[in-house]
XYZ file of C-alpha atoms in Angstrom:
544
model
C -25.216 -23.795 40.819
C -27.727 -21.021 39.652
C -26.748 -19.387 36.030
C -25.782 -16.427 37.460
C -22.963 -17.955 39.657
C -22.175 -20.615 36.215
C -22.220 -17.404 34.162
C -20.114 -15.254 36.551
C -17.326 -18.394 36.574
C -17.343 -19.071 33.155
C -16.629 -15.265 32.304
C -13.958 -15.432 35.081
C -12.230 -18.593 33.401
C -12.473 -17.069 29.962
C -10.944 -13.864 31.138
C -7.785 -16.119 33.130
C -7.500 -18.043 30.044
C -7.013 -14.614 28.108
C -4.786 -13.275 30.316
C -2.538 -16.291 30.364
C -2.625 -16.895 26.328
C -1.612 -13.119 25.894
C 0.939 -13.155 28.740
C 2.649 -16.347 27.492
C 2.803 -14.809 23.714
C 4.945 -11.989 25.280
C 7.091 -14.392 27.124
C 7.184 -16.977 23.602
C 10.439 -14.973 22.242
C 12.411 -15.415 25.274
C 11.710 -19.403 25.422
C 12.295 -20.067 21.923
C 14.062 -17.727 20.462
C 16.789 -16.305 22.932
C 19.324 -13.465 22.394
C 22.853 -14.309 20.458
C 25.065 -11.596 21.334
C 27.480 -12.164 18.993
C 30.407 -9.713 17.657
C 29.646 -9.628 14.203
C 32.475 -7.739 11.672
C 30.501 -6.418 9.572
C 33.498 -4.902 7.818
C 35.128 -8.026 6.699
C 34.587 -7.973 2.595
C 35.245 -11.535 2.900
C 32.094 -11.775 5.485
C 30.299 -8.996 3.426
C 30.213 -10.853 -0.349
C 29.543 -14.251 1.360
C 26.041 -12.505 2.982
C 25.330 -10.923 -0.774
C 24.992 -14.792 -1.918
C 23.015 -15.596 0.312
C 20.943 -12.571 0.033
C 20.473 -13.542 -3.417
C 19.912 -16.910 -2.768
C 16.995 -16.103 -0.681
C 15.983 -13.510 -3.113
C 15.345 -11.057 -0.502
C 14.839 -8.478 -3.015
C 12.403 -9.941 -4.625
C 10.108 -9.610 -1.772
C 11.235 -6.775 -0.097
C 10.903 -4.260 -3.114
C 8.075 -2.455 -4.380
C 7.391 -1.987 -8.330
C 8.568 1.209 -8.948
C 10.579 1.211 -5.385
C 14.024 1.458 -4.162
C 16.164 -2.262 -3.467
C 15.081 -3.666 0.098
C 12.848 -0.135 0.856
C 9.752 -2.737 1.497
C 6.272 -1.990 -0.182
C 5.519 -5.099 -1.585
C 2.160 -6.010 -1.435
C 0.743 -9.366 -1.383
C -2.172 -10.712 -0.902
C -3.407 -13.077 1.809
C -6.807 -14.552 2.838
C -7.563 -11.880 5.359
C -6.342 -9.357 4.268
C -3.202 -7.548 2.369
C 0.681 -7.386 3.948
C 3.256 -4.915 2.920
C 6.846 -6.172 2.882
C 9.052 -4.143 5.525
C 11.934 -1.687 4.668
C 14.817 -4.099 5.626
C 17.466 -0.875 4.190
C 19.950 0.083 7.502
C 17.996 3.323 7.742
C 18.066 3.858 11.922
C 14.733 5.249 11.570
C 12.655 3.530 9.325
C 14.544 0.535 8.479
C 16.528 -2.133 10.236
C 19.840 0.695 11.139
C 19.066 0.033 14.706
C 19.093 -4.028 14.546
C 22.056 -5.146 16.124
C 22.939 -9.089 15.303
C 20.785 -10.209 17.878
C 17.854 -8.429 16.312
C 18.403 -9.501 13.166
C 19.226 -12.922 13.874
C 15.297 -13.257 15.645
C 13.317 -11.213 12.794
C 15.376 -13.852 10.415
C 14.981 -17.197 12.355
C 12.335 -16.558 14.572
C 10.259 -14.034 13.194
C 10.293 -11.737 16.113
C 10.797 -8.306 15.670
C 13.120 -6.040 17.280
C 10.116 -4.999 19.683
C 9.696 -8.435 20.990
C 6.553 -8.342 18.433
C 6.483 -11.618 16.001
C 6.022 -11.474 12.196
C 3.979 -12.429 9.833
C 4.235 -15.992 8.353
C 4.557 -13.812 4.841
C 8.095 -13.709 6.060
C 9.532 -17.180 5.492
C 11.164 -17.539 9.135
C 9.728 -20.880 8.943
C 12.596 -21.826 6.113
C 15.627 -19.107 7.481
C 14.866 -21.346 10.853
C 18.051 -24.124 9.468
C 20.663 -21.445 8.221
C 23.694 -22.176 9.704
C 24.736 -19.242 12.326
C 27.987 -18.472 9.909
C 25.016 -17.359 6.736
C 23.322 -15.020 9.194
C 26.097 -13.471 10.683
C 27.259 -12.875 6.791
C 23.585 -11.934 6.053
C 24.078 -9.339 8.342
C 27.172 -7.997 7.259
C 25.923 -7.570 4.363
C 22.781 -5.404 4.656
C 24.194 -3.268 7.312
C 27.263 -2.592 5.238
C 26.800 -2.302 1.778
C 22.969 -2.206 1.434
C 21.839 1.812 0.531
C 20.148 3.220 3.490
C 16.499 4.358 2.096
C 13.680 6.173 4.778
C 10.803 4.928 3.843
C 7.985 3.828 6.831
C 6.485 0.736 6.731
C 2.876 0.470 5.529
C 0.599 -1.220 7.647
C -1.730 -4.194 6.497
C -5.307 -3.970 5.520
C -5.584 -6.890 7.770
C -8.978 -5.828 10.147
C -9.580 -6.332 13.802
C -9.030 -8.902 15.405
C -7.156 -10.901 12.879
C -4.658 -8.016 12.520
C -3.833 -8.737 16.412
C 0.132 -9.775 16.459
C 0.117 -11.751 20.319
C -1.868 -15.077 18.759
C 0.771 -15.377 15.855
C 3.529 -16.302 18.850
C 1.286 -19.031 19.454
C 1.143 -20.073 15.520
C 5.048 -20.221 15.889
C 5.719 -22.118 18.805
C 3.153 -24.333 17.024
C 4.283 -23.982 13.330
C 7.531 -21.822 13.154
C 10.077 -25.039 12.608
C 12.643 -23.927 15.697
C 15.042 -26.479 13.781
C 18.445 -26.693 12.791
C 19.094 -28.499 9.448
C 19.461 -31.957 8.776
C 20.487 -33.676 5.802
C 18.425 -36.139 4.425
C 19.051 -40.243 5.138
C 22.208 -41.446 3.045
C 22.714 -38.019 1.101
C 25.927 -37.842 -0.373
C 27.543 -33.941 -0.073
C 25.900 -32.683 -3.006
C 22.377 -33.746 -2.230
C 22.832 -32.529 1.643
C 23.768 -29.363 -0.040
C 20.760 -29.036 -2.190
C 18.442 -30.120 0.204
C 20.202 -26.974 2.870
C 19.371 -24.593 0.115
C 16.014 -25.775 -0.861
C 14.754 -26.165 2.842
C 16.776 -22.753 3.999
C 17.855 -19.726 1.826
C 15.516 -21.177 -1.025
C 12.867 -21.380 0.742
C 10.747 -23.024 -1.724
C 8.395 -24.798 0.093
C 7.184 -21.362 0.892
C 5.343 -21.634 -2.565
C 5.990 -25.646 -3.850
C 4.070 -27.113 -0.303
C 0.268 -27.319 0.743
C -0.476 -25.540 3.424
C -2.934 -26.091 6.562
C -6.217 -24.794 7.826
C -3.714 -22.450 10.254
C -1.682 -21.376 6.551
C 1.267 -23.708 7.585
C 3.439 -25.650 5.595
C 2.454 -29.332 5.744
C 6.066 -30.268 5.880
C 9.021 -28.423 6.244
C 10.989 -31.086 4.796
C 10.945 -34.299 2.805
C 8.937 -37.735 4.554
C 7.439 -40.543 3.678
C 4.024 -38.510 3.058
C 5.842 -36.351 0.103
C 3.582 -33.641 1.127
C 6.746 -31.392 1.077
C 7.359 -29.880 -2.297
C 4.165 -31.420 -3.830
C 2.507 -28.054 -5.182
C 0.054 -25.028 -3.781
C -2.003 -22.548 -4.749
C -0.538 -18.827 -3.410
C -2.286 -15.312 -4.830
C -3.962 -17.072 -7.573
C -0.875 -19.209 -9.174
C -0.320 -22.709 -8.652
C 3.282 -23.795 -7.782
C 3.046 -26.872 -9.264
C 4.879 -29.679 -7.354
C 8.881 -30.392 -7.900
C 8.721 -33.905 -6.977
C 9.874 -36.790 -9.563
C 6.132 -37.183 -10.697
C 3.680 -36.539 -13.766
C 2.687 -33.506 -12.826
C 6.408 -32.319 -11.300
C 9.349 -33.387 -12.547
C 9.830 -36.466 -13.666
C 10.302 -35.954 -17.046
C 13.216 -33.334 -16.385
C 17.205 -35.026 -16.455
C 18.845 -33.336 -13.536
C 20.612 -31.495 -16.013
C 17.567 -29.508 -16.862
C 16.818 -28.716 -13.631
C 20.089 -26.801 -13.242
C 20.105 -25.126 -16.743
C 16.314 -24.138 -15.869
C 17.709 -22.379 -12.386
C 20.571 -20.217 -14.495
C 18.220 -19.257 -17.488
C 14.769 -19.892 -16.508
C 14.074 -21.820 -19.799
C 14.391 -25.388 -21.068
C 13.430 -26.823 -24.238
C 9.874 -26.837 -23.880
C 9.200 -24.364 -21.371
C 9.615 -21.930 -19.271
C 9.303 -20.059 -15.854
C 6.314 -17.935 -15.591
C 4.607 -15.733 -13.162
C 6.467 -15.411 -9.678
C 9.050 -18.224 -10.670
C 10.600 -15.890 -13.521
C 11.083 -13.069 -10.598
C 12.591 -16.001 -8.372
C 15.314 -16.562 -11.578
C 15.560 -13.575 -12.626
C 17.090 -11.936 -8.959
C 18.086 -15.419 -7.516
C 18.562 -18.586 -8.796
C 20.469 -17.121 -12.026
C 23.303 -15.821 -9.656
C 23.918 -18.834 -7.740
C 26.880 -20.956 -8.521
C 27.068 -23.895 -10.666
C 27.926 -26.111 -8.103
C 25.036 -24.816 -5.599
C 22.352 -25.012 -8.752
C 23.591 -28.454 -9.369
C 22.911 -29.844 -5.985
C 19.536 -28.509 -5.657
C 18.979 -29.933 -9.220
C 20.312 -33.247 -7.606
C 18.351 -33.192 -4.490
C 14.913 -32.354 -6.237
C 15.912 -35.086 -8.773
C 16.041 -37.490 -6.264
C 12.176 -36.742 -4.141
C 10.294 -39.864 -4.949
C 6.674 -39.396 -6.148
C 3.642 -38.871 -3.680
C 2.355 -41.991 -2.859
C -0.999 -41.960 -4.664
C 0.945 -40.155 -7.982
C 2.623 -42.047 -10.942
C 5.787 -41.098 -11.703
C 4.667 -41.169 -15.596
C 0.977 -40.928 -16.637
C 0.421 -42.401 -19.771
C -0.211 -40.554 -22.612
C -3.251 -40.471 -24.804
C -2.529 -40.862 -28.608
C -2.024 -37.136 -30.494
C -4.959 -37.372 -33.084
C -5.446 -32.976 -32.674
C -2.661 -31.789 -35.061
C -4.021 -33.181 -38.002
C -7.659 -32.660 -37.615
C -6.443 -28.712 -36.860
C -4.200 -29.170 -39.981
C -7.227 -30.604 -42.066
C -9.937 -27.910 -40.276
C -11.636 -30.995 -38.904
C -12.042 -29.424 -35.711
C -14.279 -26.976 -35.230
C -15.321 -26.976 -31.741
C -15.103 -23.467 -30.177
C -12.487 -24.302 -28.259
C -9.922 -25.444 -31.275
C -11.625 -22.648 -33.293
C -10.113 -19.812 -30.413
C -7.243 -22.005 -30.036
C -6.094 -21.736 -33.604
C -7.165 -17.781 -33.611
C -5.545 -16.923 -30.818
C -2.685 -19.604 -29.522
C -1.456 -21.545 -32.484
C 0.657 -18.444 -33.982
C 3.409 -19.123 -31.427
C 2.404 -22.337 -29.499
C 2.382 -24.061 -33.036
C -0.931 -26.392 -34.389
C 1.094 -29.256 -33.103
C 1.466 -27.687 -29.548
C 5.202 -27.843 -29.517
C 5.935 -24.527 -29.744
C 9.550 -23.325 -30.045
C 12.210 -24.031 -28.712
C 13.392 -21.911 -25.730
C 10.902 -19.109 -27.253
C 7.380 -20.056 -26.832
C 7.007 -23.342 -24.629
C 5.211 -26.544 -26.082
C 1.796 -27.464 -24.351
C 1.501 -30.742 -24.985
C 2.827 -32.987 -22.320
C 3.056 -29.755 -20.519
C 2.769 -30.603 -16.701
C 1.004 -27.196 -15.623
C -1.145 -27.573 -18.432
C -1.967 -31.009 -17.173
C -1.683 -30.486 -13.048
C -4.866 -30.722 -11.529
C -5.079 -27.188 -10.374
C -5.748 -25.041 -13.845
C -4.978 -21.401 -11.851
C -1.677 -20.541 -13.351
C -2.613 -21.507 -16.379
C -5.894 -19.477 -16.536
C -3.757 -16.474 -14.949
C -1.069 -16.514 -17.344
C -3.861 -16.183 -19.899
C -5.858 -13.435 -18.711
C -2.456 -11.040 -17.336
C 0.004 -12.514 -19.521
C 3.285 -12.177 -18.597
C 7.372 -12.543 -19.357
C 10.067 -14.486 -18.752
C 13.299 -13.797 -16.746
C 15.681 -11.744 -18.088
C 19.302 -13.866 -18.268
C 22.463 -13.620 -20.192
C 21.691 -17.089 -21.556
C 19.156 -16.017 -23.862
C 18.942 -12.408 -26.060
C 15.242 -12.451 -26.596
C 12.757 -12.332 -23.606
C 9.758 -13.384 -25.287
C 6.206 -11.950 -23.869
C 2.588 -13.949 -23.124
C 0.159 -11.275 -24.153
C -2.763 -10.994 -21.954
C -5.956 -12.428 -23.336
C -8.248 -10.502 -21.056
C -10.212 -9.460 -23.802
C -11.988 -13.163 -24.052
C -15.048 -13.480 -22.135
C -15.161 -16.283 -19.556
C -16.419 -18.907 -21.650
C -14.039 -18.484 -24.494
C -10.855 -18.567 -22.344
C -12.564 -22.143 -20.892
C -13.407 -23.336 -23.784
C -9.695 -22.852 -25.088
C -7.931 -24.171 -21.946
C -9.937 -27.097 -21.957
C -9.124 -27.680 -25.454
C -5.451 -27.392 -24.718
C -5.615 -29.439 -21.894
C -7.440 -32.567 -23.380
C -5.640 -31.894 -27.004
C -2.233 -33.372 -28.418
C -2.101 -36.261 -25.556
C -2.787 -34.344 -22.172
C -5.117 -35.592 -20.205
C -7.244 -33.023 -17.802
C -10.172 -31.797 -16.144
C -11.791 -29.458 -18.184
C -11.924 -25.434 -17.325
C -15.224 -23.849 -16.154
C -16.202 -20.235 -17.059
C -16.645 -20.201 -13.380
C -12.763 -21.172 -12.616
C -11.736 -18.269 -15.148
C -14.052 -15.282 -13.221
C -12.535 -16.494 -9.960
C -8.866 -15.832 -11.167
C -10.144 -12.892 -13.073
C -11.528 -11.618 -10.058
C -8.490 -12.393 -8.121
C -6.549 -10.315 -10.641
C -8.740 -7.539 -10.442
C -8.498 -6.741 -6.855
C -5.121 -7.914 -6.737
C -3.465 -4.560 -3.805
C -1.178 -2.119 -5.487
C 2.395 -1.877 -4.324
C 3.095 0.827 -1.903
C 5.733 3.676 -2.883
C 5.673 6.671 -1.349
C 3.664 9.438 -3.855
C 5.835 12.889 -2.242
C 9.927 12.356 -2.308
C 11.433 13.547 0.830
C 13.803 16.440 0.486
C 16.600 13.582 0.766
C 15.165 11.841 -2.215
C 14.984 15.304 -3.953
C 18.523 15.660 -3.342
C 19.026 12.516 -4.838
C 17.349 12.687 -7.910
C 19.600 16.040 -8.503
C 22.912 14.180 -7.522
C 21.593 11.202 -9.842
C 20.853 13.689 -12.944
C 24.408 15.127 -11.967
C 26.299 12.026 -12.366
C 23.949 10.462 -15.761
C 25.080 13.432 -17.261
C 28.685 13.959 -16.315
C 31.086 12.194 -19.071
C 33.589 11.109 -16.377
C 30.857 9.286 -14.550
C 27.607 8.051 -16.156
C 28.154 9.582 -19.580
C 24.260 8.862 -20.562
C 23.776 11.228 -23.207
C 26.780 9.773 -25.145
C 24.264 7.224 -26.551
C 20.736 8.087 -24.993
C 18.959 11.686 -25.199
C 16.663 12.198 -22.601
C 13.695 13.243 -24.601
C 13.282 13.660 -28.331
C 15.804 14.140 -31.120
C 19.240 11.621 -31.957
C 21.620 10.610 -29.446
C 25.054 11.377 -31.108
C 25.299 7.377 -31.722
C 21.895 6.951 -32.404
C 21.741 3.768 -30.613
C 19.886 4.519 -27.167
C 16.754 4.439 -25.919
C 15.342 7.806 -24.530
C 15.800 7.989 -20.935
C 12.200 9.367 -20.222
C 11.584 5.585 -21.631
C 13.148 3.460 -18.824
C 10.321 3.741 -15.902
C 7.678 2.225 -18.781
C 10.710 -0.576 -19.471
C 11.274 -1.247 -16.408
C 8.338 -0.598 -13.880
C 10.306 -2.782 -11.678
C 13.187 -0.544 -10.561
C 15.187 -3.864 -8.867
C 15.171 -4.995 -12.633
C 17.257 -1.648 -13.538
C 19.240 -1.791 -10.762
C 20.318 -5.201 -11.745
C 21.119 -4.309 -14.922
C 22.817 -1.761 -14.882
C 24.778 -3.094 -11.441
C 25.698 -6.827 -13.127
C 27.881 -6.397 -15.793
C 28.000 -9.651 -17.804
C 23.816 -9.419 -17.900
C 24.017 -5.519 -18.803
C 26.231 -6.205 -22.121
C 24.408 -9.305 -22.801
C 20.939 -7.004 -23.556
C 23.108 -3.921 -25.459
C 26.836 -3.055 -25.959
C 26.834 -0.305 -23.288
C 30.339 0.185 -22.128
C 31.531 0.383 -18.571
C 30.470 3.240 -16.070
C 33.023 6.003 -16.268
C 35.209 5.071 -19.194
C 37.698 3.143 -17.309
C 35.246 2.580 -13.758
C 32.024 1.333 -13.096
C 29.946 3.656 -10.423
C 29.198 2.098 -7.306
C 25.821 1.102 -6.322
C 24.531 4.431 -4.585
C 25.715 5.760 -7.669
C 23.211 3.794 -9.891
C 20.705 4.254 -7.647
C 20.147 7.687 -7.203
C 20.710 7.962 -11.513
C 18.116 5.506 -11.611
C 16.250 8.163 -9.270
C 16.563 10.473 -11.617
C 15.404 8.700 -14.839
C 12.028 7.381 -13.282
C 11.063 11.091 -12.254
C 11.326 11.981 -16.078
């Protein structure tokens, strides 16, 4: 066969194979994930509150709203190897949102990840976990968000993601490959409450989103507990490590299953506390579930076995660092920034305090083998959740300010210091995260208000100021000068407070968490606004 003629057939194979890899990614959805036409009453309250738990147990808000941005409008930016993706509007607008879904529509986007268009979605969108809800959750799912979620119009913004990654036809191929078409099953000789956890951990919880390794092809390893324990076991995701949840040195083995629960209403133990994305995940989620659902996915994470190649309990090195920092015996430059710049609230002996500043010694993201969450919550600082468990919210300041080495120095210090045993920090390891953070992608909110969000900022200073309704200047002004209680804040001040509007919302929606942070009475005297109510006066206080 000349080259011309080999040439000639391999460009005709190539351009068969093409055709038949694109043609069978349009024909994926209709193998895998076929049409349930299903009568959904989306006017059933019952049907409608059960679908707002599990909204919030999948902390759909979390995701789906921009800093700054209206609940479910979409906007949220995060970052991914290629490229950045911003979160959808998932509000029932018809036009911009998910108004014209019926069940069948939403019940794909959810478990499939295909979009109304017969187009799939990105693996940002953990399809992969909503694949073992139970038909009853997202027929209450979508009961809920058609019904009671507030309609916002707000277009989608698309992803920096270039040509040809940004090319939508492969990704049916990465989920008839990856995308877990499963139903749930409990695991071997669970009793109730463990089959229970494990359904919310797999499903709604989707925690192995963050907690599992994931491939060369950004899958999850495992989509569920084996004998490998690569499921749960910790990742890396924009820069923070999710350390692992199994019963381990570096997980959880040194939590009671008690612990684990508490930690899931208040985001705080003893000795520490959720940081990062995990204090979003209580703050909207996990702090709203019920007791009984928080203590079976405290029992089913109690009861994942170690890795094979990890000890449940590493030992621990002798503490021989407090006193030589209590008798200035240690002066390398590590202790020396240490003491400067940690010991005020971490304490010389690195047990900080109790439910305020956690303890780094015997700290297991201190002493996990991946140092990125610890080097980021250094450099951006950050806070914890906000819960009615506790009245203070304690703050990490950022320690940008240190140059590369120092920060290294210090971290390595802490993490060989008081009994931990770990790799030291490189100056290199700090510029990567710092460099992460830096070009970390800004959310997306729209910079010109329609005319209907114009109308809504005048409706929302309308009802702040009405005494039958919000009442707001009874104990706020809005700028400058004494409320007539002196006790509020200025309302020009809540947008700085709050640069997360969900955080507002919730506040000022969840009443038992509202008069837990300040003795603001109810809405309206006698009645509490609804939630289109707080929203649009929430629209009106961030355009102050």
């Amino acid at each position: 066969m000349s080259v011309i003629k080999f040439l000639k057939l391999s460009v005709s194979v190539a351009a068969i194979g093409l055709a038949v890899a694109v043609g069978g990614s349009y024909l994926a959805p209709i193998w895998f994930a076929p049409r349930q036409n299903v009568d959904v009453n989306s006017a059933d309250p019952a049907l409608i509150e059960k679908g707002r738990y599990i909204a919030q147990a999948s902390d759909c808000v979390a995701c789906h709203t921009a800093s700054g941005g209206k609940a479910f409008a979409g906007g949220l930016a995060m970052q991914t190897p290629i490229g950045t993706i911003y979160s959808t509007n998932i509000t029932p607008d018809k036009e911009t949102g998910i108004g014209g879904y019926d069940f069948a529509d939403f019940e794909r986007a959810v478990r499939h990840g295909v979009r109304k268009d017969g187009s799939p979605l990105y693996p940002a969108m953990p399809y992969v976990s909503y694949s073992v809800l139970t038909d009853e959750d997202v027929q209450a799912l979508y009961a809920y968000f058609v019904s009671t979620v507030q309609p916002v119009a707000q277009r989608n913004q698309a992803s920096t993601i270039p040509w040809p990654s940004n090319m939508r036809w492969p990704l049916a191929w990465w989920q008839m490959l990856f995308g877990g078409h499963r139903g749930f099953t409990p695991p071997e000789g669970a009793t109730p409450e463990v089959a229970r956890g494990a359904y919310l951990v797999e499903g709604a919880g989707h925690c192995g989103a963050c907690h599992t390794p994931r491939g060369a092809a950004f899958q999850e390893k495992a989509l569920k507990d084996g004998p490998d324990g690569e499921f749960l076991s910790g990742s890396e995701l924009e820069g923070w490590y999710a350390k692992s949840l199994r019963h381990e040195d570096v997980g959880l083995a040194s939590w009671s299953q008690q612990e684990i629960a508490d930690f899931l209403k208040t985001g705080r133990k003893a000795r520490t506390a959720a940081f990062g994305s995990m204090a979003d995940v209580i703050q909207h989620s996990t702090q709203h579930l019920s007791d009984a659902d928080t203590s079976a996915i405290a029992a089913y994470l109690a009861s994942r076995p170690a890795r094979p190649s990890h000890d449940p309990f590493a030992s621990r090195a002798k503490d021989d660092t407090t006193a030589k920092l209590y008798d200035s015996a240690e002066h390398s430059p590590g202790a020396l920034g240490y003491v400067a710049q940690c010991a005020p609230c971490h304490r010389m002996n690195g047990q900080g305090t109790p439910r305020l500043f956690p303890a780094l010694a015997g700290n297991a993201v201190v002493q996990t083998d991946n140092p990125s969450s610890l080097i980021q919550i250094t450099l951006a600082g950050g806070a914890m959740a906000r819960t009615p468990a506790d009245k203070t919210r304690p703050s990490m300041p950022e320690l940008a300010k240190l140059d590369d080495g120092a920060v290294a120095d210090i971290l390595t210090f802490i993490r060989a210091s008081w009994g931990n045993k770990a790799s030291p920090v490189s100056a290199s390891d700090v510029a990567a995260i710092r460099g992460a953070i830096a070009h970390k992608p800004l959310d997306y909110v729209p910079e010109n208000p329609t005319s209907s969000h114009a109308d809504d900022v005048k409706a929302g200073q309308e009802l702040a100021l009405d005494r039958a309704k919000g009442n707001c200047l009874a104990c706020h002004t809005i700028k400058g000068g004494d409320a007539p209680s002196s006790v509020g804040r200025e309302l020009v001040d809540m947008k700085r407070r709050f640069p997360n509007r969900a955080d507002l919302v919730e506040i000022l929606t969840d009443e038992p968490n509202r008069n837990s942070i300040a003795p603001m009475p109810p809405f309206g005297r006698d009645q509490i606004l609804t939630r289109a109510e707080i929203e649009k006066i929430i629209d009106f206080l961030y355009t102050q």
